[in-house]
Every structure is written in C-alpha cells, then in structure tokens.
Short mmCIF file of C-alpha atoms in Angstrom, two decimals:
data_model
loop_
_atom_site.label_atom_id
_atom_site.label_comp_id
_atom_site.label_asym_id
_atom_site.label_seq_id
_atom_site.Cartn_x
_atom_site.Cartn_y
_atom_site.Cartn_z
CA MET A 25 -6.70 35.66 7.84
CA MET A 26 -7.43 31.86 7.39
CA SER A 27 -11.35 31.99 8.93
CA GLY A 28 -12.51 29.02 11.07
CA PHE A 29 -8.95 29.01 12.98
CA GLY A 30 -9.26 32.13 14.86
CA GLY A 31 -6.60 33.91 11.75
CA GLN A 32 -4.04 31.61 12.52
CA CYS A 33 -2.53 29.11 10.27
CA PRO A 34 -4.11 25.56 9.88
CA PRO A 35 -2.71 22.39 12.08
CA ALA A 36 -0.28 20.46 9.71
CA ILE A 37 -1.34 17.55 8.14
CA GLN A 38 0.58 14.34 8.26
CA THR A 39 -0.57 13.24 5.17
CA TRP A 40 -1.34 8.43 4.91
CA TYR A 41 -1.78 7.42 1.91
CA VAL A 42 -2.80 4.11 0.99
CA TYR A 43 -1.77 1.98 -1.87
CA ILE A 44 -2.06 -1.02 -4.51
CA LEU A 45 1.17 -2.63 -5.93
CA LYS A 46 0.74 -5.70 -8.98
CA CYS A 47 3.61 -8.01 -8.88
CA ARG A 48 5.15 -10.25 -12.04
CA ASP A 49 3.11 -13.28 -10.85
CA GLY A 50 -0.64 -11.44 -11.38
CA THR A 51 -1.10 -10.70 -7.54
CA HIS A 52 -1.37 -7.49 -5.98
CA TYR A 53 -0.01 -5.37 -2.74
CA VAL A 54 -1.77 -3.55 -0.17
CA GLY A 55 0.28 -1.82 2.26
CA LYS A 56 0.00 2.33 3.75
CA THR A 57 2.60 4.80 4.25
CA LYS A 58 4.20 8.05 5.20
CA ASP A 59 6.58 8.34 2.84
CA ILE A 60 5.05 6.82 -0.79
CA VAL A 61 8.34 7.71 -2.63
CA LYS A 62 10.44 5.57 -0.14
CA ARG A 63 8.07 3.20 0.24
CA LEU A 64 7.60 2.53 -3.28
CA GLU A 65 12.06 2.72 -3.48
CA ARG A 66 11.98 -0.06 -0.85
CA HIS A 67 9.87 -2.43 -2.97
CA GLU A 68 11.90 -1.55 -5.78
CA LYS A 69 14.75 -2.72 -4.43
CA GLY A 70 13.29 -5.97 -2.42
CA GLN A 71 13.43 -4.66 0.35
CA VAL A 72 9.72 -6.45 1.42
CA SER A 73 9.07 -9.26 1.96
CA TYR A 74 6.31 -9.89 -0.22
CA THR A 75 6.96 -7.92 -2.81
CA ALA A 76 10.66 -8.96 -3.46
CA PRO A 77 10.58 -12.20 -5.00
CA ARG A 78 7.67 -11.22 -7.09
CA ARG A 79 9.29 -8.03 -9.03
CA PRO A 80 8.90 -6.01 -11.07
CA VAL A 81 6.02 -4.28 -9.24
CA SER A 82 4.07 -1.92 -10.97
CA LEU A 83 1.95 1.04 -9.07
CA VAL A 84 -1.72 0.15 -9.30
CA VAL A 85 -3.46 3.23 -7.83
CA TYR A 86 -2.21 5.20 -4.07
CA ILE A 87 -4.74 7.27 -2.46
CA ALA A 88 -4.13 9.80 0.57
CA PHE A 89 -5.72 10.94 3.71
CA PRO A 90 -5.30 13.77 6.42
CA ASP A 91 -4.80 10.79 8.78
CA GLU A 92 -3.57 8.24 9.95
CA TRP A 93 -7.00 5.93 10.65
CA LYS A 94 -8.89 6.62 7.45
CA ALA A 95 -5.96 4.94 6.09
CA VAL A 96 -5.85 2.20 8.40
CA GLY A 97 -9.56 1.90 7.83
CA LEU A 98 -8.86 0.97 3.73
CA GLU A 99 -6.57 -0.62 3.87
CA LYS A 100 -8.42 -3.27 5.66
CA TYR A 101 -10.86 -3.09 3.74
CA LEU A 102 -8.77 -3.29 0.15
CA LYS A 103 -7.25 -6.45 2.02
CA SER A 104 -11.46 -8.11 2.68
CA GLY A 105 -13.15 -10.04 0.40
CA ALA A 106 -15.29 -7.56 0.14
CA GLY A 107 -12.43 -5.19 -1.12
CA ARG A 108 -10.91 -6.98 -3.32
CA ALA A 109 -14.15 -7.34 -5.16
CA PHE A 110 -13.81 -3.19 -4.99
CA ALA A 111 -9.95 -2.51 -6.15
CA LYS A 112 -10.82 -5.52 -8.84
CA LYS A 113 -13.76 -3.51 -10.03
CA HIS A 114 -12.82 -0.38 -9.64
CA PHE A 115 -9.14 0.06 -9.53
CA TYR A 116 -7.33 -2.95 -12.04
CA GLN A 117 -8.90 -5.93 -14.43
CA GLU A 118 -7.87 -9.52 -13.70
CA SER A 119 -5.49 -11.22 -15.84
#
C-alpha cells in the first residue's frame, strides 16, 4: 500500500524541463519543454529560429520540474538580468 494516496498509485506526473544551450556565437538560449530529447533534436536540425543560425549548440544544463508553472517561473527568471548572472555563476563560464 502506498501511504498518502489512500492505497492508490500517485497521479501521473507531467515532467517539464528548463534548459540552457550554448550557441556557436557564444550566446545562450533558455527554453522549456515537456520533451527534452525532441526539443534538442529540433535545435540540432535548425528548426528553432534563434538557434538555427547559431549552430552547433551544446547543452549546458537542464532541470526537471513536476509541473509547468515551476518551469515557467525558472525560465522567466533565467531570462532576467539576475537570472543571467545566476546562470553565469553556477552553470557556465563566459569566455
């Protein structure tokens, strides 16, 4: 029996990912997705407008969340000035 769920299995969790890519020109791309593998394939194939002319791209970090709203919050933060500074300090070194 699973405690906390009344003997039932917990509900399915929809995982969301926030990720940072480093582009060939040294810029960084922050995004979110439900399917990290397919989204990275789209970046590699040039199907994402920002990264297409900046390929190749490399994955710097990805973070998984159990709900979309937490992922949206982190994505928004990482695109802010404070979030860019945080990412620079904790996830990558600027050249």
